């Protein structure tokens, strides 16, 4: 299984700041905010299984909700509670609003594409977060799904729900697998969660929870 990890850190000042130590050592509360496709690009020809025709942009956009719903409805494959936080909840409306507003006509491309760190932080800062919701949020911000090179690239981003500032971001690249458009890319998200639970947690705790 091909898996590439790139780590980015952001220590934030201020009264309401959340440190990496609090994130990975205290593990008090986590809100799963869903997968955000609003900055994503889809590279190559996408088609429905058994259909030789290309998948239309508006049809591709329909998968955003399918994939997000599968994460909530298939906890045996993906379970954000397995990250070890004492209290967990979900508010995927935060990313659904972004996904629903996407102009999908520009999302399918055939050239190299990469996100800048500032784009990720700026996107988080525009989230519509309910008043009074505090603690840590976690979202997956998709960079690209590359059919040509069979690779999914996304950022796992922990952020402060009060200040909408990034606490920690990590780029993860995985290889999709499976039959059908839904399964093929959903399994890339599964691999990301699996890495976070089985390996990422251990690496983060070792680095930030020194006694």
PDB file of C-alpha atoms in Angstrom:
ATOM      1  CA  UNK A   1       0.000   0.000   0.000  1.00  0.00           C
ATOM      2  CA  UNK A   2       1.446   3.300  -1.076  1.00  0.00           C
ATOM      3  CA  UNK A   3       1.197   5.963   1.587  1.00  0.00           C
ATOM      4  CA  UNK A   4       2.981   9.306   1.703  1.00  0.00           C
ATOM      5  CA  UNK A   5       2.907  11.550   4.774  1.00  0.00           C
ATOM      6  CA  UNK A   6       3.883  15.219   4.876  1.00  0.00           C
ATOM      7  CA  UNK A   7       3.521  17.108   8.156  1.00  0.00           C
ATOM      8  CA  UNK A   8       2.792  20.800   8.639  1.00  0.00           C
ATOM      9  CA  UNK A   9       2.527  22.425  12.068  1.00  0.00           C
ATOM     10  CA  UNK A  10       1.070  25.725  13.195  1.00  0.00           C
ATOM     11  CA  UNK A  11       1.493  26.963  16.757  1.00  0.00           C
ATOM     12  CA  UNK A  12      -1.036  29.687  17.459  1.00  0.00           C
ATOM     13  CA  UNK A  13      -0.960  32.402  20.085  1.00  0.00           C
ATOM     14  CA  UNK A  14      -3.877  34.019  21.879  1.00  0.00           C
ATOM     15  CA  UNK A  15      -6.108  33.319  24.840  1.00  0.00           C
ATOM     16  CA  UNK A  16      -8.147  30.665  23.024  1.00  0.00           C
ATOM     17  CA  UNK A  17      -5.212  28.952  21.346  1.00  0.00           C
ATOM     18  CA  UNK A  18      -4.983  25.167  21.343  1.00  0.00           C
ATOM     19  CA  UNK A  19      -1.483  23.708  21.301  1.00  0.00           C
ATOM     20  CA  UNK A  20      -0.284  20.495  19.704  1.00  0.00           C
ATOM     21  CA  UNK A  21       0.345  19.203  23.238  1.00  0.00           C
ATOM     22  CA  UNK A  22      -3.316  19.727  24.146  1.00  0.00           C
ATOM     23  CA  UNK A  23      -4.378  18.182  20.839  1.00  0.00           C
ATOM     24  CA  UNK A  24      -2.405  14.966  21.049  1.00  0.00           C
ATOM     25  CA  UNK A  25      -1.993  14.514  24.814  1.00  0.00           C
ATOM     26  CA  UNK A  26      -5.196  15.729  26.460  1.00  0.00           C
ATOM     27  CA  UNK A  27      -7.545  14.434  23.742  1.00  0.00           C
ATOM     28  CA  UNK A  28     -10.623  15.874  25.393  1.00  0.00           C
ATOM     29  CA  UNK A  29     -13.140  16.658  22.652  1.00  0.00           C
ATOM     30  CA  UNK A  30     -13.215  16.279  18.879  1.00  0.00           C
ATOM     31  CA  UNK A  31     -15.834  17.321  16.350  1.00  0.00           C
ATOM     32  CA  UNK A  32     -15.709  15.529  12.977  1.00  0.00           C
ATOM     33  CA  UNK A  33     -16.565  18.140  10.332  1.00  0.00           C
ATOM     34  CA  UNK A  34     -16.513  15.990   7.204  1.00  0.00           C
ATOM     35  CA  UNK A  35     -14.565  15.892   3.955  1.00  0.00           C
ATOM     36  CA  UNK A  36     -14.198  19.240   2.190  1.00  0.00           C
ATOM     37  CA  UNK A  37     -13.942  19.087  -1.622  1.00  0.00           C
ATOM     38  CA  UNK A  38     -14.228  22.817  -2.268  1.00  0.00           C
ATOM     39  CA  UNK A  39     -10.551  23.210  -3.260  1.00  0.00           C
ATOM     40  CA  UNK A  40     -10.201  19.763  -4.836  1.00  0.00           C
ATOM     41  CA  UNK A  41      -9.343  18.871  -8.416  1.00  0.00           C
ATOM     42  CA  UNK A  42     -10.027  15.588 -10.189  1.00  0.00           C
ATOM     43  CA  UNK A  43      -7.288  14.588 -12.586  1.00  0.00           C
ATOM     44  CA  UNK A  44      -7.964  12.306 -15.536  1.00  0.00           C
ATOM     45  CA  UNK A  45     -11.101  10.759 -16.991  1.00  0.00           C
ATOM     46  CA  UNK A  46     -13.730   9.799 -14.431  1.00  0.00           C
ATOM     47  CA  UNK A  47     -16.532   7.462 -15.442  1.00  0.00           C
ATOM     48  CA  UNK A  48     -19.231   5.355 -13.840  1.00  0.00           C
ATOM     49  CA  UNK A  49     -18.436   1.641 -13.574  1.00  0.00           C
ATOM     50  CA  UNK A  50     -19.587  -0.102 -16.748  1.00  0.00           C
ATOM     51  CA  UNK A  51     -20.028   3.193 -18.568  1.00  0.00           C
ATOM     52  CA  UNK A  52     -17.403   4.144 -21.114  1.00  0.00           C
ATOM     53  CA  UNK A  53     -18.567   7.742 -21.154  1.00  0.00           C
ATOM     54  CA  UNK A  54     -17.023  10.456 -19.039  1.00  0.00           C
ATOM     55  CA  UNK A  55     -18.567  11.400 -15.746  1.00  0.00           C
ATOM     56  CA  UNK A  56     -20.092  14.863 -15.977  1.00  0.00           C
ATOM     57  CA  UNK A  57     -18.910  17.460 -13.423  1.00  0.00           C
ATOM     58  CA  UNK A  58     -22.343  17.699 -11.817  1.00  0.00           C
ATOM     59  CA  UNK A  59     -22.445  13.901 -11.505  1.00  0.00           C
ATOM     60  CA  UNK A  60     -19.021  13.880  -9.875  1.00  0.00           C
ATOM     61  CA  UNK A  61     -20.193  16.508  -7.410  1.00  0.00           C
ATOM     62  CA  UNK A  62     -22.931  14.126  -6.302  1.00  0.00           C
ATOM     63  CA  UNK A  63     -20.300  11.834  -4.831  1.00  0.00           C
ATOM     64  CA  UNK A  64     -19.264  14.422  -2.237  1.00  0.00           C
ATOM     65  CA  UNK A  65     -22.347  13.701  -0.155  1.00  0.00           C
ATOM     66  CA  UNK A  66     -22.147   9.949  -0.855  1.00  0.00           C
ATOM     67  CA  UNK A  67     -18.589   9.725   0.501  1.00  0.00           C
ATOM     68  CA  UNK A  68     -19.360  11.903   3.517  1.00  0.00           C
ATOM     69  CA  UNK A  69     -22.448   9.850   4.358  1.00  0.00           C
ATOM     70  CA  UNK A  70     -20.498   6.613   4.083  1.00  0.00           C
ATOM     71  CA  UNK A  71     -17.998   7.849   6.668  1.00  0.00           C
ATOM     72  CA  UNK A  72     -20.861   8.401   9.109  1.00  0.00           C
ATOM     73  CA  UNK A  73     -22.747   5.221   8.220  1.00  0.00           C
ATOM     74  CA  UNK A  74     -19.862   2.724   8.033  1.00  0.00           C
ATOM     75  CA  UNK A  75     -18.042   3.087  11.378  1.00  0.00           C
ATOM     76  CA  UNK A  76     -16.570  -0.396  10.985  1.00  0.00           C
ATOM     77  CA  UNK A  77     -14.419   1.032   8.168  1.00  0.00           C
ATOM     78  CA  UNK A  78     -13.960   4.636   9.281  1.00  0.00           C
ATOM     79  CA  UNK A  79     -14.469   5.736  12.872  1.00  0.00           C
ATOM     80  CA  UNK A  80     -13.194   9.122  14.026  1.00  0.00           C
ATOM     81  CA  UNK A  81     -13.902   7.955  17.595  1.00  0.00           C
ATOM     82  CA  UNK A  82     -10.973   5.552  17.204  1.00  0.00           C
ATOM     83  CA  UNK A  83      -8.566   8.506  17.336  1.00  0.00           C
ATOM     84  CA  UNK A  84      -8.787   8.277  21.113  1.00  0.00           C
ATOM     85  CA  UNK A  85     -10.630  11.451  22.134  1.00  0.00           C
ATOM     86  CA  UNK A  86     -12.720  11.248  25.300  1.00  0.00           C
ATOM     87  CA  UNK A  87     -15.707  13.041  23.788  1.00  0.00           C
ATOM     88  CA  UNK A  88     -16.591  12.978  20.086  1.00  0.00           C
ATOM     89  CA  UNK A  89     -19.383  14.362  17.948  1.00  0.00           C
ATOM     90  CA  UNK A  90     -19.968  15.338  14.344  1.00  0.00           C
ATOM     91  CA  UNK A  91     -21.091  18.444  12.497  1.00  0.00           C
ATOM     92  CA  UNK A  92     -20.659  17.757   8.788  1.00  0.00           C
ATOM     93  CA  UNK A  93     -22.923  20.662   7.872  1.00  0.00           C
ATOM     94  CA  UNK A  94     -19.794  22.810   8.110  1.00  0.00           C
ATOM     95  CA  UNK A  95     -18.197  21.195   5.048  1.00  0.00           C
ATOM     96  CA  UNK A  96     -21.505  20.370   3.318  1.00  0.00           C
ATOM     97  CA  UNK A  97     -22.144  24.067   2.820  1.00  0.00           C
ATOM     98  CA  UNK A  98     -18.759  24.393   1.108  1.00  0.00           C
ATOM     99  CA  UNK A  99     -19.277  21.318  -1.051  1.00  0.00           C
ATOM    100  CA  UNK A 100     -22.766  22.397  -2.134  1.00  0.00           C
ATOM    101  CA  UNK A 101     -21.448  25.782  -3.281  1.00  0.00           C
ATOM    102  CA  UNK A 102     -18.661  24.351  -5.481  1.00  0.00           C
ATOM    103  CA  UNK A 103     -18.518  25.179  -9.188  1.00  0.00           C
ATOM    104  CA  UNK A 104     -17.918  21.630 -10.379  1.00  0.00           C
ATOM    105  CA  UNK A 105     -17.362  22.656 -14.003  1.00  0.00           C
ATOM    106  CA  UNK A 106     -13.762  23.601 -13.153  1.00  0.00           C
ATOM    107  CA  UNK A 107     -12.885  20.597 -11.027  1.00  0.00           C
ATOM    108  CA  UNK A 108     -11.851  18.048 -13.665  1.00  0.00           C
ATOM    109  CA  UNK A 109      -8.379  18.843 -15.017  1.00  0.00           C
ATOM    110  CA  UNK A 110      -5.507  17.151 -16.826  1.00  0.00           C
ATOM    111  CA  UNK A 111      -2.480  18.926 -15.373  1.00  0.00           C
ATOM    112  CA  UNK A 112      -0.487  19.029 -12.138  1.00  0.00           C
ATOM    113  CA  UNK A 113      -2.259  20.625  -9.183  1.00  0.00           C
ATOM    114  CA  UNK A 114      -1.196  21.435  -5.632  1.00  0.00           C
ATOM    115  CA  UNK A 115      -2.584  23.429  -2.720  1.00  0.00           C
ATOM    116  CA  UNK A 116      -0.696  26.022  -0.746  1.00  0.00           C
ATOM    117  CA  UNK A 117      -0.761  26.057   3.040  1.00  0.00           C
ATOM    118  CA  UNK A 118      -2.299  29.524   3.010  1.00  0.00           C
ATOM    119  CA  UNK A 119      -5.233  28.259   0.941  1.00  0.00           C
ATOM    120  CA  UNK A 120      -6.000  25.631   3.550  1.00  0.00           C
ATOM    121  CA  UNK A 121      -5.840  28.055   6.466  1.00  0.00           C
ATOM    122  CA  UNK A 122      -7.915  30.614   4.563  1.00  0.00           C
ATOM    123  CA  UNK A 123     -10.578  28.002   3.816  1.00  0.00           C
ATOM    124  CA  UNK A 124     -10.837  26.998   7.473  1.00  0.00           C
ATOM    125  CA  UNK A 125     -11.237  30.654   8.372  1.00  0.00           C
ATOM    126  CA  UNK A 126     -14.369  30.904   6.178  1.00  0.00           C
ATOM    127  CA  UNK A 127     -16.196  28.006   7.845  1.00  0.00           C
ATOM    128  CA  UNK A 128     -19.660  28.803   9.170  1.00  0.00           C
ATOM    129  CA  UNK A 129     -19.387  27.416  12.691  1.00  0.00           C
ATOM    130  CA  UNK A 130     -22.400  27.568  15.035  1.00  0.00           C
ATOM    131  CA  UNK A 131     -22.123  30.055  17.850  1.00  0.00           C
ATOM    132  CA  UNK A 132     -20.951  28.468  21.074  1.00  0.00           C
ATOM    133  CA  UNK A 133     -19.324  25.421  19.466  1.00  0.00           C
ATOM    134  CA  UNK A 134     -15.869  25.065  20.999  1.00  0.00           C
ATOM    135  CA  UNK A 135     -12.950  22.685  21.078  1.00  0.00           C
ATOM    136  CA  UNK A 136     -11.244  20.908  18.211  1.00  0.00           C
ATOM    137  CA  UNK A 137     -12.592  20.279  14.768  1.00  0.00           C
ATOM    138  CA  UNK A 138     -11.204  17.748  12.291  1.00  0.00           C
ATOM    139  CA  UNK A 139     -11.745  17.891   8.557  1.00  0.00           C
ATOM    140  CA  UNK A 140     -10.212  16.286   5.498  1.00  0.00           C
ATOM    141  CA  UNK A 141      -9.475  18.909   2.844  1.00  0.00           C
ATOM    142  CA  UNK A 142      -9.024  17.114  -0.464  1.00  0.00           C
ATOM    143  CA  UNK A 143      -6.204  18.354  -2.677  1.00  0.00           C
ATOM    144  CA  UNK A 144      -6.800  16.014  -5.606  1.00  0.00           C
ATOM    145  CA  UNK A 145      -8.054  12.623  -6.703  1.00  0.00           C
ATOM    146  CA  UNK A 146      -5.732  11.514  -9.512  1.00  0.00           C
ATOM    147  CA  UNK A 147      -7.119   8.758 -11.723  1.00  0.00           C
ATOM    148  CA  UNK A 148      -4.036   8.808 -13.977  1.00  0.00           C
ATOM    149  CA  UNK A 149      -1.511   8.057 -11.225  1.00  0.00           C
ATOM    150  CA  UNK A 150      -4.021   6.279  -8.945  1.00  0.00           C
ATOM    151  CA  UNK A 151      -3.441   8.576  -5.995  1.00  0.00           C
ATOM    152  CA  UNK A 152      -5.582  10.518  -3.554  1.00  0.00           C
ATOM    153  CA  UNK A 153      -4.034  13.504  -1.777  1.00  0.00           C
ATOM    154  CA  UNK A 154      -5.649  15.260   1.160  1.00  0.00           C
ATOM    155  CA  UNK A 155      -4.895  17.240   4.292  1.00  0.00           C
ATOM    156  CA  UNK A 156      -6.084  16.059   7.696  1.00  0.00           C
ATOM    157  CA  UNK A 157      -6.625  19.373   9.491  1.00  0.00           C
ATOM    158  CA  UNK A 158      -7.268  19.887  13.190  1.00  0.00           C
ATOM    159  CA  UNK A 159      -8.519  23.383  13.935  1.00  0.00           C
ATOM    160  CA  UNK A 160      -9.821  25.560  16.760  1.00  0.00           C
ATOM    161  CA  UNK A 161     -13.607  25.849  16.409  1.00  0.00           C
ATOM    162  CA  UNK A 162     -13.698  29.158  18.294  1.00  0.00           C
ATOM    163  CA  UNK A 163     -10.943  30.991  16.457  1.00  0.00           C
ATOM    164  CA  UNK A 164     -11.094  29.026  13.169  1.00  0.00           C
ATOM    165  CA  UNK A 165      -7.319  28.767  13.244  1.00  0.00           C
ATOM    166  CA  UNK A 166      -5.352  25.719  12.187  1.00  0.00           C
ATOM    167  CA  UNK A 167      -3.695  23.818  15.044  1.00  0.00           C
ATOM    168  CA  UNK A 168      -2.170  20.990  13.013  1.00  0.00           C
ATOM    169  CA  UNK A 169      -2.290  19.854   9.398  1.00  0.00           C
ATOM    170  CA  UNK A 170      -0.894  16.764   7.808  1.00  0.00           C
ATOM    171  CA  UNK A 171      -0.818  15.870   4.137  1.00  0.00           C
ATOM    172  CA  UNK A 172      -1.591  12.233   3.419  1.00  0.00           C
ATOM    173  CA  UNK A 173      -1.389  10.553   0.030  1.00  0.00           C
ATOM    174  CA  UNK A 174      -2.918   7.114  -0.442  1.00  0.00           C
ATOM    175  CA  UNK A 175      -3.691   4.711  -3.251  1.00  0.00           C
ATOM    176  CA  UNK A 176      -7.386   4.103  -4.024  1.00  0.00           C
ATOM    177  CA  UNK A 177      -8.674   0.591  -4.614  1.00  0.00           C
ATOM    178  CA  UNK A 178     -11.956  -1.139  -5.337  1.00  0.00           C
ATOM    179  CA  UNK A 179     -14.699  -1.519  -7.918  1.00  0.00           C
ATOM    180  CA  UNK A 180     -16.961   1.413  -8.697  1.00  0.00           C
ATOM    181  CA  UNK A 181     -16.426   5.135  -8.287  1.00  0.00           C
ATOM    182  CA  UNK A 182     -17.812   5.246  -4.763  1.00  0.00           C
ATOM    183  CA  UNK A 183     -15.730   2.367  -3.387  1.00  0.00           C
ATOM    184  CA  UNK A 184     -12.582   3.265  -5.297  1.00  0.00           C
ATOM    185  CA  UNK A 185     -12.050   6.665  -3.682  1.00  0.00           C
ATOM    186  CA  UNK A 186     -13.827   5.917  -0.409  1.00  0.00           C
ATOM    187  CA  UNK A 187     -11.134   3.329   0.300  1.00  0.00           C
ATOM    188  CA  UNK A 188      -8.500   6.056  -0.008  1.00  0.00           C
ATOM    189  CA  UNK A 189     -10.247   7.878   2.851  1.00  0.00           C
ATOM    190  CA  UNK A 190     -10.372   4.601   4.799  1.00  0.00           C
ATOM    191  CA  UNK A 191      -6.602   4.189   4.390  1.00  0.00           C
ATOM    192  CA  UNK A 192      -6.046   7.733   5.658  1.00  0.00           C
ATOM    193  CA  UNK A 193      -8.077   7.105   8.814  1.00  0.00           C
ATOM    194  CA  UNK A 194      -6.382   3.752   9.322  1.00  0.00           C
ATOM    195  CA  UNK A 195      -2.955   5.356   9.166  1.00  0.00           C
ATOM    196  CA  UNK A 196      -3.991   8.064  11.618  1.00  0.00           C
ATOM    197  CA  UNK A 197      -5.338   5.528  14.126  1.00  0.00           C
ATOM    198  CA  UNK A 198      -2.623   2.884  13.842  1.00  0.00           C
ATOM    199  CA  UNK A 199       0.516   4.938  13.194  1.00  0.00           C
ATOM    200  CA  UNK A 200      -0.146   8.672  13.249  1.00  0.00           C
ATOM    201  CA  UNK A 201      -1.409   8.671  16.836  1.00  0.00           C
ATOM    202  CA  UNK A 202       1.722   6.884  18.056  1.00  0.00           C
ATOM    203  CA  UNK A 203       4.047   9.263  16.216  1.00  0.00           C
ATOM    204  CA  UNK A 204       2.213  12.362  17.427  1.00  0.00           C
ATOM    205  CA  UNK A 205       2.030  11.216  21.039  1.00  0.00           C
ATOM    206  CA  UNK A 206       5.713  10.293  21.046  1.00  0.00           C
ATOM    207  CA  UNK A 207       6.640  13.728  19.728  1.00  0.00           C
ATOM    208  CA  UNK A 208       4.288  15.964  21.702  1.00  0.00           C
ATOM    209  CA  UNK A 209       3.580  14.044  24.920  1.00  0.00           C
ATOM    210  CA  UNK A 210       7.064  13.806  26.373  1.00  0.00           C
ATOM    211  CA  UNK A 211       7.050  13.566  30.161  1.00  0.00           C
TER     212      UNK A 211
END
